[in-house]
Coordinates of C-alpha atoms and ligand atoms in Angstrom, one line a residue:
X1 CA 119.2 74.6 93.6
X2 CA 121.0 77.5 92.6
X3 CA 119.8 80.0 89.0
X4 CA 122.0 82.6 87.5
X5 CA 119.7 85.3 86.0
X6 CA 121.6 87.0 82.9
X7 CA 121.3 89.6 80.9
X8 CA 118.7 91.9 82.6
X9 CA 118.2 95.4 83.7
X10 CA 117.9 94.7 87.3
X11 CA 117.4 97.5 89.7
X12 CA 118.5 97.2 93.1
X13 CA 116.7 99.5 95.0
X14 CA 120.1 100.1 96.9
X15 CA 119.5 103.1 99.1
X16 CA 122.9 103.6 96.7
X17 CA 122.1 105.1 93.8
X18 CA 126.0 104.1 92.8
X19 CA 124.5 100.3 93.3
X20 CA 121.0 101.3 91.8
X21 CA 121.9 98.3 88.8
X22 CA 123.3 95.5 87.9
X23 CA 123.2 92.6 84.8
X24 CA 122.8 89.7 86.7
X25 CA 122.0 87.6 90.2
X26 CA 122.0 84.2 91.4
X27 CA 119.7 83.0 93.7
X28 CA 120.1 79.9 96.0
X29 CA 116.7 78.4 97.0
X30 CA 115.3 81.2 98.7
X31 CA 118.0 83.6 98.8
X32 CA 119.8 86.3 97.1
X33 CA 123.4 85.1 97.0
X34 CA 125.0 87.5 93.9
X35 CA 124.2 90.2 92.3
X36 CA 126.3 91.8 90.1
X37 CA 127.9 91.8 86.7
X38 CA 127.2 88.6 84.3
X39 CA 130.7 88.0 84.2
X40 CA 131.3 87.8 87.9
X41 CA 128.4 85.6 88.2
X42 CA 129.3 82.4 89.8
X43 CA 128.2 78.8 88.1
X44 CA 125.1 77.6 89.2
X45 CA 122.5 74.6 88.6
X46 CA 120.5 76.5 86.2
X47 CA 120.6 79.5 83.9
X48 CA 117.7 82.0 83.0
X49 CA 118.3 84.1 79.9
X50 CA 116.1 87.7 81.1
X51 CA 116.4 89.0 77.1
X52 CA 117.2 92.3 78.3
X53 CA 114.1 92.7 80.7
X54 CA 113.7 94.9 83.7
X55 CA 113.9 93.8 86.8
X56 CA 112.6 94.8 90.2
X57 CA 112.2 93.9 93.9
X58 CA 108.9 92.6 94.6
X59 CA 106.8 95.3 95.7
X60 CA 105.3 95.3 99.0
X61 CA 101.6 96.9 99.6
X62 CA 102.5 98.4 102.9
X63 CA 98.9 99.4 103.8
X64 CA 95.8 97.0 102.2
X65 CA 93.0 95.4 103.4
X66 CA 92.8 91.9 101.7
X67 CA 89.8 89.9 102.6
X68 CA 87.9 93.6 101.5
X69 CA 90.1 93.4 98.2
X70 CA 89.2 89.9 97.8
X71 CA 85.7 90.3 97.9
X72 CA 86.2 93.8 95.9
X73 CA 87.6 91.6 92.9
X74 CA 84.4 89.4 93.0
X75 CA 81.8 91.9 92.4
X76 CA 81.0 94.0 89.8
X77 CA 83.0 97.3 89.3
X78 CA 81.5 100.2 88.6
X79 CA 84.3 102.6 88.9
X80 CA 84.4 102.7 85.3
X81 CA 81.0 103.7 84.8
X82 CA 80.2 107.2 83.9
X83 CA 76.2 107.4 83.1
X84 CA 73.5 105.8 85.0
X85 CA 73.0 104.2 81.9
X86 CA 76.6 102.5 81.8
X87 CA 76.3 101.6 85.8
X88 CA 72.7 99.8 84.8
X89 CA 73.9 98.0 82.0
X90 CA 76.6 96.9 84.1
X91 CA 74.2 95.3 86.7
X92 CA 71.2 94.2 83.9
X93 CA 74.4 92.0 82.6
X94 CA 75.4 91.2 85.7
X95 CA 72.5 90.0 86.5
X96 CA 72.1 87.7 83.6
X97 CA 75.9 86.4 83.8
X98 CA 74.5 84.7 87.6
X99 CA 70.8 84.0 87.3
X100 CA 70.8 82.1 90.7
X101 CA 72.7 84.4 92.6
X102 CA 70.0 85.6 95.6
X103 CA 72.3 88.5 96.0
X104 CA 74.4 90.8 93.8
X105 CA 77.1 93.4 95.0
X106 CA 78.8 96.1 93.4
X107 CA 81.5 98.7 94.1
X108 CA 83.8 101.6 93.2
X109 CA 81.1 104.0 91.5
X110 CA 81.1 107.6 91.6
X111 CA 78.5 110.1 92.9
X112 CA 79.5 111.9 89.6
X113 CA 78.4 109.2 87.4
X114 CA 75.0 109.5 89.0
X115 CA 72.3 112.3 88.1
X116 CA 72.4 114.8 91.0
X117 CA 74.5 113.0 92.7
X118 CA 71.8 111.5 93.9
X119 CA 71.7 107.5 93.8
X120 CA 68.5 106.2 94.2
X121 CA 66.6 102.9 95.0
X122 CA 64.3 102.9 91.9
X123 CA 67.4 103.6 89.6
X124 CA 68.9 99.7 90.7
X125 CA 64.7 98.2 90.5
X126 CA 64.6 99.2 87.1
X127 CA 67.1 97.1 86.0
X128 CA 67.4 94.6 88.9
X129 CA 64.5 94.4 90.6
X130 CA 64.2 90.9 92.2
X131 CA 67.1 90.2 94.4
X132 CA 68.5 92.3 97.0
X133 CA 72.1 94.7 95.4
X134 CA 74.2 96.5 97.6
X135 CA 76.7 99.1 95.7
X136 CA 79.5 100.4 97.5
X137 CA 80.3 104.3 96.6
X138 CA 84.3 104.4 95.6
X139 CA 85.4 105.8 98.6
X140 CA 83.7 102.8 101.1
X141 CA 82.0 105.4 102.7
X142 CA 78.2 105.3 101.3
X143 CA 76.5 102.2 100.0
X144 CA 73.5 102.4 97.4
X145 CA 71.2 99.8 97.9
X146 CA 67.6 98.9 95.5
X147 CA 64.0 98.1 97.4
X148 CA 64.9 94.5 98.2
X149 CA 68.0 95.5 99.8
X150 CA 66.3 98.0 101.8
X151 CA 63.2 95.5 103.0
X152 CA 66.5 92.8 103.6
X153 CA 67.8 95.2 106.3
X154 CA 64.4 96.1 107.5
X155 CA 65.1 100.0 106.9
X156 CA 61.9 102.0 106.6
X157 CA 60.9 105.2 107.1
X158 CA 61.0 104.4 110.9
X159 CA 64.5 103.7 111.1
X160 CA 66.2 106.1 113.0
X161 CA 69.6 107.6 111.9
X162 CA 72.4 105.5 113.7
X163 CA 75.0 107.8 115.3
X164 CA 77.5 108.7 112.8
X165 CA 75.1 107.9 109.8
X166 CA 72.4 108.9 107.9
X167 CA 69.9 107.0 105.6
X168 CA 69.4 109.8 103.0
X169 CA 65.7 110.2 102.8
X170 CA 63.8 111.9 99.8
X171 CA 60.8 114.7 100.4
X172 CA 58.4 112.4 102.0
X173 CA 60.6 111.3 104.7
X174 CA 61.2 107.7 103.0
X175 CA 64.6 106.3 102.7
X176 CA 65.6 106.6 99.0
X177 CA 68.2 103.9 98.7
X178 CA 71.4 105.9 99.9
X179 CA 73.0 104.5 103.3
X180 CA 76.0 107.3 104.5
X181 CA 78.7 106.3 106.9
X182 CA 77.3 104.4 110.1
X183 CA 74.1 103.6 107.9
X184 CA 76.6 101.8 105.4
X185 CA 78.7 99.7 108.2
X186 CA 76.0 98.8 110.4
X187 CA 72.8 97.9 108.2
X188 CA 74.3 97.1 105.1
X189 CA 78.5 95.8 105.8
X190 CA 77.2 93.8 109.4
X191 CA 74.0 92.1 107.1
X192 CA 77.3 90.9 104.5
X193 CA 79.1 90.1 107.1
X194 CA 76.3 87.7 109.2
X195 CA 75.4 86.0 105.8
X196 CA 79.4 85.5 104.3
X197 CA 80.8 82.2 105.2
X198 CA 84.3 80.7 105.6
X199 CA 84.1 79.5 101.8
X200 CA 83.3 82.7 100.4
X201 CA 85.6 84.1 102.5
X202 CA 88.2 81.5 101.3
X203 CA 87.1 82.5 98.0
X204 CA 88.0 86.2 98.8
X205 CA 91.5 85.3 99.8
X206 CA 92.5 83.1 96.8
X207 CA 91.4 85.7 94.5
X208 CA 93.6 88.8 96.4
X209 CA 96.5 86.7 96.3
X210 CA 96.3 85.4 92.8
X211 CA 95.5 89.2 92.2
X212 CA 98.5 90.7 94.2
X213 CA 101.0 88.4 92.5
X214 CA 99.8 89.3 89.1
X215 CA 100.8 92.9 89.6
X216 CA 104.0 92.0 91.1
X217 CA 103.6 92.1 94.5
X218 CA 105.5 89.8 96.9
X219 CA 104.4 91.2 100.4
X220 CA 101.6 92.5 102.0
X221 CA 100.9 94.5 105.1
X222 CA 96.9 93.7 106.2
X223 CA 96.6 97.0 108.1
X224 CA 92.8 96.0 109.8
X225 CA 93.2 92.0 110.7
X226 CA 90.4 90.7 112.5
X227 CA 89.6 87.1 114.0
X228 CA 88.0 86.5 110.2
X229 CA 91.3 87.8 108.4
X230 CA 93.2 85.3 110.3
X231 CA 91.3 82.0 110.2
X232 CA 91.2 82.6 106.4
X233 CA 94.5 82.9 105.6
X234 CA 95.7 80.5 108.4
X235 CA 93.8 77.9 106.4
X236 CA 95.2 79.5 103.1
X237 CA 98.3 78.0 104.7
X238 CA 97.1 75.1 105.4
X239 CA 95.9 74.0 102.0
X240 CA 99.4 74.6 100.6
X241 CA 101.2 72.6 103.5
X242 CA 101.8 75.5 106.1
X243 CA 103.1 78.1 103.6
X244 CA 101.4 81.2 101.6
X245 CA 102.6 82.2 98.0
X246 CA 103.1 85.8 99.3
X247 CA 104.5 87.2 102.1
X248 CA 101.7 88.5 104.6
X249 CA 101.9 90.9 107.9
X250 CA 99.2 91.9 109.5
X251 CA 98.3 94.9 111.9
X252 CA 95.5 93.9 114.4
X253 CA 92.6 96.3 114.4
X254 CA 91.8 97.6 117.7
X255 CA 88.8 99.5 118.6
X256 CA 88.0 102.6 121.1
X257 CA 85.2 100.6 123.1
X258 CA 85.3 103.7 125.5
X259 CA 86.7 100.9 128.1
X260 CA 90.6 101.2 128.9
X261 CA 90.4 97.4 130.1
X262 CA 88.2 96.3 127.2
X263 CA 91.0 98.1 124.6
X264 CA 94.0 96.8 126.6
X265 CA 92.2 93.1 126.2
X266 CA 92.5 93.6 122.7
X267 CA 96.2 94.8 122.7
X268 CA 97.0 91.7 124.8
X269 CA 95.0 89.7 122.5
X270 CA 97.3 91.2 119.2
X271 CA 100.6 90.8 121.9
X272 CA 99.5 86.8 121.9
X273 CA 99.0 86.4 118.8
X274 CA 102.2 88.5 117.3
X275 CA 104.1 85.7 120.1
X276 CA 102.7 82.6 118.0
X277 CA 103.1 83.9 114.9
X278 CA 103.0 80.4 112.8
X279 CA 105.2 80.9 109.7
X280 CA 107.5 83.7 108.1
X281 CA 104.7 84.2 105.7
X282 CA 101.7 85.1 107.8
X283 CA 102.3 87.4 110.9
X284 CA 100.4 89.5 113.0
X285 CA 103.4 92.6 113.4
X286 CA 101.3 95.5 115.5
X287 CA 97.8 97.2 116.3
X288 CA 96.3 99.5 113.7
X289 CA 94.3 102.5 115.5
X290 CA 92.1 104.5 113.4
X291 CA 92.1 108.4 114.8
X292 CA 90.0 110.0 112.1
X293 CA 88.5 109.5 109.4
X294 CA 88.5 111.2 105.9
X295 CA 88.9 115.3 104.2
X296 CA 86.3 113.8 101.4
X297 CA 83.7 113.6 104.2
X298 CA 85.2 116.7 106.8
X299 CA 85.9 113.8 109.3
X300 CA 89.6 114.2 109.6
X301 CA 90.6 115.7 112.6
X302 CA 91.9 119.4 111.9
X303 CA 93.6 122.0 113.4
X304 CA 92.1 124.5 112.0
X305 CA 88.3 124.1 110.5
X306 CA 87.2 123.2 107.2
X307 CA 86.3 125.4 104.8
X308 CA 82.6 125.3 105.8
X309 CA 83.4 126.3 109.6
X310 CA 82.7 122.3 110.3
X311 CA 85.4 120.2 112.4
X312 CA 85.4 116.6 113.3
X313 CA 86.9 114.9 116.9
X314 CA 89.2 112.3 117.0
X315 CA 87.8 109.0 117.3
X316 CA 90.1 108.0 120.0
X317 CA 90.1 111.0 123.3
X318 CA 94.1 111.4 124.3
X319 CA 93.1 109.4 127.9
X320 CA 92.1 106.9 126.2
X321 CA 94.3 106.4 123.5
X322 CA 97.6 106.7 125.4
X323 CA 97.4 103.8 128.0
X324 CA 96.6 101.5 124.5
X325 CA 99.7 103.1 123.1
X326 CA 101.9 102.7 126.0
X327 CA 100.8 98.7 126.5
X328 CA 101.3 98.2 122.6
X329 CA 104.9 99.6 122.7
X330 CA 105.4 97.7 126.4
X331 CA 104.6 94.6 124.5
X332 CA 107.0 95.6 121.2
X333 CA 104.1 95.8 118.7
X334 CA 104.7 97.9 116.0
X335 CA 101.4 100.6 116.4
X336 CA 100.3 101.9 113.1
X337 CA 97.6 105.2 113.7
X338 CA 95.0 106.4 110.8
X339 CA 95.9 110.0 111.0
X340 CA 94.7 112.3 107.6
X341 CA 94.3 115.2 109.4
X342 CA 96.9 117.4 110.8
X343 CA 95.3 117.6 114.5
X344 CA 94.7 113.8 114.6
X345 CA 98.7 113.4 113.7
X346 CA 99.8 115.4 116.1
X347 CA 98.1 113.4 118.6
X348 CA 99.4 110.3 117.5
X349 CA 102.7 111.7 117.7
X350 CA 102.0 113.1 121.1
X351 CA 101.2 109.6 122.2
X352 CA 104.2 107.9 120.6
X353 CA 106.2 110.6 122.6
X354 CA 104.7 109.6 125.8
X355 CA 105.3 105.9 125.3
X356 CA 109.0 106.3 124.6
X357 CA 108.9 108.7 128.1
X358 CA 107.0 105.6 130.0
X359 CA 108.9 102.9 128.6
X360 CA 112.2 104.2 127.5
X361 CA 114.3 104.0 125.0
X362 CA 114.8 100.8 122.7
X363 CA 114.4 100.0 119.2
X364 CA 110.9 100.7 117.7
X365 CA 109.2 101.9 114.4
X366 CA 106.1 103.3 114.3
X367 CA 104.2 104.0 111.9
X368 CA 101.6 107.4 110.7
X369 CA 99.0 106.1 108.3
X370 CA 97.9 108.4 105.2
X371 CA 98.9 111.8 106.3
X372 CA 96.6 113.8 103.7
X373 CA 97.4 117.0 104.6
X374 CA 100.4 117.5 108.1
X375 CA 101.3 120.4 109.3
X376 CA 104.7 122.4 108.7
X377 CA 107.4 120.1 111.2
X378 CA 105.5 116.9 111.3
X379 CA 107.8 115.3 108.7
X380 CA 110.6 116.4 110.7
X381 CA 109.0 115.4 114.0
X382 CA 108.3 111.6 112.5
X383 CA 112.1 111.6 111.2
X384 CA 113.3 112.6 114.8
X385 CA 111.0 109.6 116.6
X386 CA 111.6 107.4 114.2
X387 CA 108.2 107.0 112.9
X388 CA 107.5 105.5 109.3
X389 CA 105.1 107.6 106.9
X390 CA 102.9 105.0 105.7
X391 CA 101.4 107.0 102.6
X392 CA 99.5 106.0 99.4
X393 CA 99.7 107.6 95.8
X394 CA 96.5 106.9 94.5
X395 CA 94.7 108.6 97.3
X396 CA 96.2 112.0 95.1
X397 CA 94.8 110.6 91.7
X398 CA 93.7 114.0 90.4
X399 CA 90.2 112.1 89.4
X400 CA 89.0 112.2 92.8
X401 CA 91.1 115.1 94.1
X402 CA 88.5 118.5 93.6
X403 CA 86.4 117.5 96.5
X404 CA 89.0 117.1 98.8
X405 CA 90.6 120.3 97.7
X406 CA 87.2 121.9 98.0
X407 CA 86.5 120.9 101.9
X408 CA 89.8 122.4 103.0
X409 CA 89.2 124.9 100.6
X410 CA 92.4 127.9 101.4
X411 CA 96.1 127.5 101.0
X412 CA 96.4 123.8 102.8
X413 CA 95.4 122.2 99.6
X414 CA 98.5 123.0 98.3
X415 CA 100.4 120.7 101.0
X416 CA 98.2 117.9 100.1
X417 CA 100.6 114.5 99.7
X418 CA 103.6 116.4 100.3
X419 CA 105.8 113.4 99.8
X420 CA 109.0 115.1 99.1
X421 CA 108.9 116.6 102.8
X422 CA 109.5 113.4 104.0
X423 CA 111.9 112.3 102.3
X424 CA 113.7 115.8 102.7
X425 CA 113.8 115.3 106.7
X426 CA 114.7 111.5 106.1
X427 CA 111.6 110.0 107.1
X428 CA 110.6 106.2 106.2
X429 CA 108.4 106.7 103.2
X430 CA 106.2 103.4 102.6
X431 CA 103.9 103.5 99.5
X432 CA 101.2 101.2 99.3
X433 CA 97.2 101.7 98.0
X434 CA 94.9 100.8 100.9
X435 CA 93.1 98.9 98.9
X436 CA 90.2 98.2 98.0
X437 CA 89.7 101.9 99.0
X438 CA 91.4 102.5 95.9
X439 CA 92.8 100.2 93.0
X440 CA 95.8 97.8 93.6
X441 CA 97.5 97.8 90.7
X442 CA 101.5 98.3 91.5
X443 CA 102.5 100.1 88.4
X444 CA 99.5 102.6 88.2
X445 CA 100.5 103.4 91.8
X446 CA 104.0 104.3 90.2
X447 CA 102.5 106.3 87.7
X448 CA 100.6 108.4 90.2
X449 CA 103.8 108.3 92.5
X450 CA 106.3 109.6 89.6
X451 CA 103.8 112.0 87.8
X452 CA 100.7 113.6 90.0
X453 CA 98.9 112.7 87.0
X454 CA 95.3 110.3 87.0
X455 CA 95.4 107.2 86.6
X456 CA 91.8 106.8 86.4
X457 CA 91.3 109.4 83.8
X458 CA 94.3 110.1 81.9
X459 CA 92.5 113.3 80.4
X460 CA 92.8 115.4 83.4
X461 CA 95.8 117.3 84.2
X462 CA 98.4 116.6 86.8
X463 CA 98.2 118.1 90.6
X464 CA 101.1 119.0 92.4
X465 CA 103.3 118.5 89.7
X466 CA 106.2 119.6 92.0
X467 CA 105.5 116.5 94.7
X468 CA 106.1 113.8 91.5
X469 CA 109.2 111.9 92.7
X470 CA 111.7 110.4 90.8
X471 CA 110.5 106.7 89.2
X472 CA 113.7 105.1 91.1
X473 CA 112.7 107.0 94.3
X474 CA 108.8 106.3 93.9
X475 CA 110.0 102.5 93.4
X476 CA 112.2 102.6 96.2
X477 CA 109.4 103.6 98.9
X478 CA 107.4 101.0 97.2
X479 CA 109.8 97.9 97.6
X480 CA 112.8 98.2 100.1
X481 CA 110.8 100.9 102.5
X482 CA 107.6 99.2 102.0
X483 CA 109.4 96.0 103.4
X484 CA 111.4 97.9 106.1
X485 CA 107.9 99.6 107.3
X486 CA 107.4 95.9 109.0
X487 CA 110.5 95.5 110.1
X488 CA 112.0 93.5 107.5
X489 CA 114.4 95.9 105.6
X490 CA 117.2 93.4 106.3
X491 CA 116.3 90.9 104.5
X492 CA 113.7 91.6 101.8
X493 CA 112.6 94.9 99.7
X494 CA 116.3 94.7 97.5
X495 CA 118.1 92.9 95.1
X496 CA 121.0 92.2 97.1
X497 CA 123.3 89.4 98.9
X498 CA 121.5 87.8 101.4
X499 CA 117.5 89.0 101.0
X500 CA 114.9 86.9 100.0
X501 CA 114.5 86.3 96.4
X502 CA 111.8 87.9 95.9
X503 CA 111.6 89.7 92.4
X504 CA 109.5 90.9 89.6
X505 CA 110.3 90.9 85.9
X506 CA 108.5 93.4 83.3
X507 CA 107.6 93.7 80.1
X508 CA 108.8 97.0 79.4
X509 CA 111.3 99.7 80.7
X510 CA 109.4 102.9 82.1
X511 CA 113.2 104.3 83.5
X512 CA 113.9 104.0 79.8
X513 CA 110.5 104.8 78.2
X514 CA 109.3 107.3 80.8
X515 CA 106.9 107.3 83.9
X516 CA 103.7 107.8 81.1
X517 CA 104.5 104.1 79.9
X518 CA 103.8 102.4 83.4
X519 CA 99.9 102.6 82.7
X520 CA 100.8 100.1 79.7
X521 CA 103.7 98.0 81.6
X522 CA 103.2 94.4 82.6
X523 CA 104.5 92.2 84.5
X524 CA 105.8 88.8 82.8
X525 CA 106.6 86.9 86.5
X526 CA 106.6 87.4 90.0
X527 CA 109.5 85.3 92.2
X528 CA 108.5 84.8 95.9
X529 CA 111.2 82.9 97.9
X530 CA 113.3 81.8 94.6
X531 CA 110.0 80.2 93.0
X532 CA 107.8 81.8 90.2
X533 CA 104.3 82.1 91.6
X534 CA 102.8 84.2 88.7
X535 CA 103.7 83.7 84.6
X536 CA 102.2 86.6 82.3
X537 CA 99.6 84.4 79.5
X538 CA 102.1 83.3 76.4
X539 CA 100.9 86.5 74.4
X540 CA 102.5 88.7 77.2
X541 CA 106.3 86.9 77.2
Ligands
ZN1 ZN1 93.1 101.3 105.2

């Protein structure tokens, strides 16, 4: 079956900017097999009139988590919220909405929308006192929980701290509802996870994909698969006759046990699994290893200390982390390292550089996740190896931007997202949101890419005004890089002879309107492999 597509504004993404846009393309099946003008445009089967719409390449969230962003979508969000009044009325009618729920879960508020700061149990039991809630803090790194929750997990004023964690306690000594860090992940997250099941978690994945598509996104890149990741989405292919409606990679989490033979077990296990890989549309492509953790909580790894004198240690020690790098590359997975600090990037380069010395030289592309604030050279340094800067614009939304300016606190801040550096030196650049650690939504990820302004709260001013990129650049890193940051930049990402057809069409024109108009853009369909998986509602068209 071949369809002509007139009449559009179609942008390309052709690293060209001569070959930037076109009227018109023809697809065959799957595959791009024209694109040029309407005239040109050989006959086909079918004809689709695009009224003068603008066209993209599917965009591909190069860095998500998407059984976390399923489960995200089913709860109630907070982020919105900004009184304790506004968060309770949230849950009271929550609450009501589910009567027989035995648990209810929130997520995405802000420690600014509570008084002080300073969440507490009794705050939740006024309005929702008779099951257990668990309320993730926007940045997944605290969870606020009410009394039930707290007698669910057995937490009391015995409890010890757990390494890497603390259950905020109030004068007395007992614990007042607020579970930091380890406190969150191993009381509250491992409780979620013993009681979730294979249908809730089937649940999760059919709402992130019907989510993802509806914001015009044809790929994703799962950058923390697990054993639970897979099974879901393996029988998400199943239930549609071994295919997916969007195009999933996946980067197998692996974990600094303290072990070398217990960490190279788990590269062998991602090396076997990225060997079976069942279909083009769900892969396992690499290892994800996390170095360090976050500026917002002065667990990035620095060079130089924090603006309190405080410095955190990478998560994985150099003898550790080097034989799990050198096996990874051995066994030609792509290695993708959480690095937001500048001393925790200069280690994963470090280890990259050893693995090429072990193993040689071949074909490879690695990848640097986040990259808050580098150094001077490392843009230069990744363009040299070869290494893909995976970054994400929202992380800069200027919302949530004073604290992390605050902890570095001297003239760093003003390298923070530095994305023109990268693309200066001619690094990859891969957008993408890391969702659900932030919102998923494509275009506001464009707005944030092509202005430095919030798109969480459109009255505060822009930051770094001077790292905005171009819309067709910001668009770019989001689509053709995004793709090529798996390894599939020759065949999907464009608009061009020969990729997959994988497009998106809009409602409106922010290259014509402006960057400000992408917070009110829509998307009207989404095109996987030649066939429309998502239709805006009739009102929309
Ligand atoms: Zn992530």
């Amino acid at each position: 079956m071949t369809t002509r597509y007139l009449n559009g504004r179609i942008f390309t993404a052709d690293p060209d900017p001569a070959n930037a846009w076109a009227e018109a393309f023809v697809t065959d099946g799957e595959t791009i097999v024209y694109v040029g003008s309407a005239q040109d445009a050989p006959d086909t089967d079918e004809t689709v009139d695009l009224g003068g719409r603008l066209v993209l390449p599917g965009f591909t969230d190069a860095h998500t988590h998407l059984l976390m962003t399923g489960a995200a979508l089913g709860q109630v969000p907070l982020t919105a919220a900004t009184s304790l009044e506004q968060i309770q009325e949230a849950l009271r009618s929550a609450r009501a909405a589910d009567p027989d729920a035995s648990v209810l879960r929130g997520r995405g508020w802000l420690f600014d929308s509570v008084p002080g700061g300073a969440p507490t149990a009794a705050m939740i039991d006024a309005v929702v006192p008779d099951v257990p809630v668990y309320l993730d803090a926007n940045d997944y790194h605290s969870c606020w929980v009410n009394a039930a929750a707290l007698a669910e997990l057995g937490i009391t004023r015995d409890t010890p701290d757990p390494l890497g964690g603390r259950i905020v306690r109030d004068a007395d000594g007992e614990p007042t509802g607020l579970l930091l860090e380890t406190a969150a992940t191993q009381y509250a997250w491992a409780h979620r996870d013993e009681i979730t099941s294979d249908a809730d978690r089937d649940a999760d994945v059919e709402r992130v994909i019907e989510a993802y598509l509806a914001t015009g996104v044809t790929g994703v890149v799962d950058m923390a698969f697990d054993q639970f990741g897979l099974a879901a989405f393996e029988r998400a292919q199943e239930r549609r006759g071994g295919e997916l409606p969007i195009r999933v990679a996946a980067h197998w989490l692996v974990t600094n046990t303290g072990d070398d033979e217990a960490n190279l077990a788990q590269v062998a296990r991602a090396a076997e699994l990225a060997q079976q890989a069942s279909s083009p549309w769900l892969r396992v492509v690499g290892i994800k290893l996390i170095l360090d953790g976050v500026i917002d909580a002065c667990t990035a790894a620095m060079r130089h200390p924090y603006a309190d004198g405080t410095n955190a240690e990478p998560i994985w020690p150099v003898e550790q982390l080097h034989p799990v790098v050198v096996a990874a590359d051995a066994a030609g997975l792509q290695i993708a390292q959480h690095a937001i600090g500048d001393r925790a990037s200069d280690i994963a380069l470090d280890a990259l550089e050893h693995a090429v010395a072990v193993n040689g030289e071949r074909a490879r592309r690695h990848r640097i996740e986040h990259l808050e604030y580098a150094a001077p050279g490392t843009a230069e340094r990744m363009a040299r190896l070869g290494v893909t800067a995976s970054m994400q614009p929202v992380h800069s939304d200027p919302a949530i931007f004073d604290n992390w300016a605050q902890m570095l606190g001297d003239e760093r801040v003003d390298r923070a997202f530095a994305w023109p550096e990268y693309e200066a030196a001619g690094a990859l650049l891969a957008f993408s949101t890391d969702a659900p650690t932030a919102p998923y939504e494509s275009l506001a990820n464009m707005y944030i890419a092509s202005t430095r302004a919030s798109a969480l709260d459109r009255s505060v001013p822009a930051t770094h005004p001077q790292y905005a990129l171009p819309l067709a650049s910001a668009i770019g890193h989001a689509t053709r890089d995004a793709a090529a940051s798996v390894g599939d930049g020759d065949w999907r990402g464009r608009i061009a002879p020969g990729f997959a057809a994988d497009v998106i069409v809009l409602d409106a024109d922010p290259f014509a309107d402006g960057p400000s108009s992408l917070l009110e853009t829509r998307i009207v369909e989404t095109i996987v492999a030649g066939r429309s998986r998502y239709r805006a509602p009739a009102e929309n068209r």
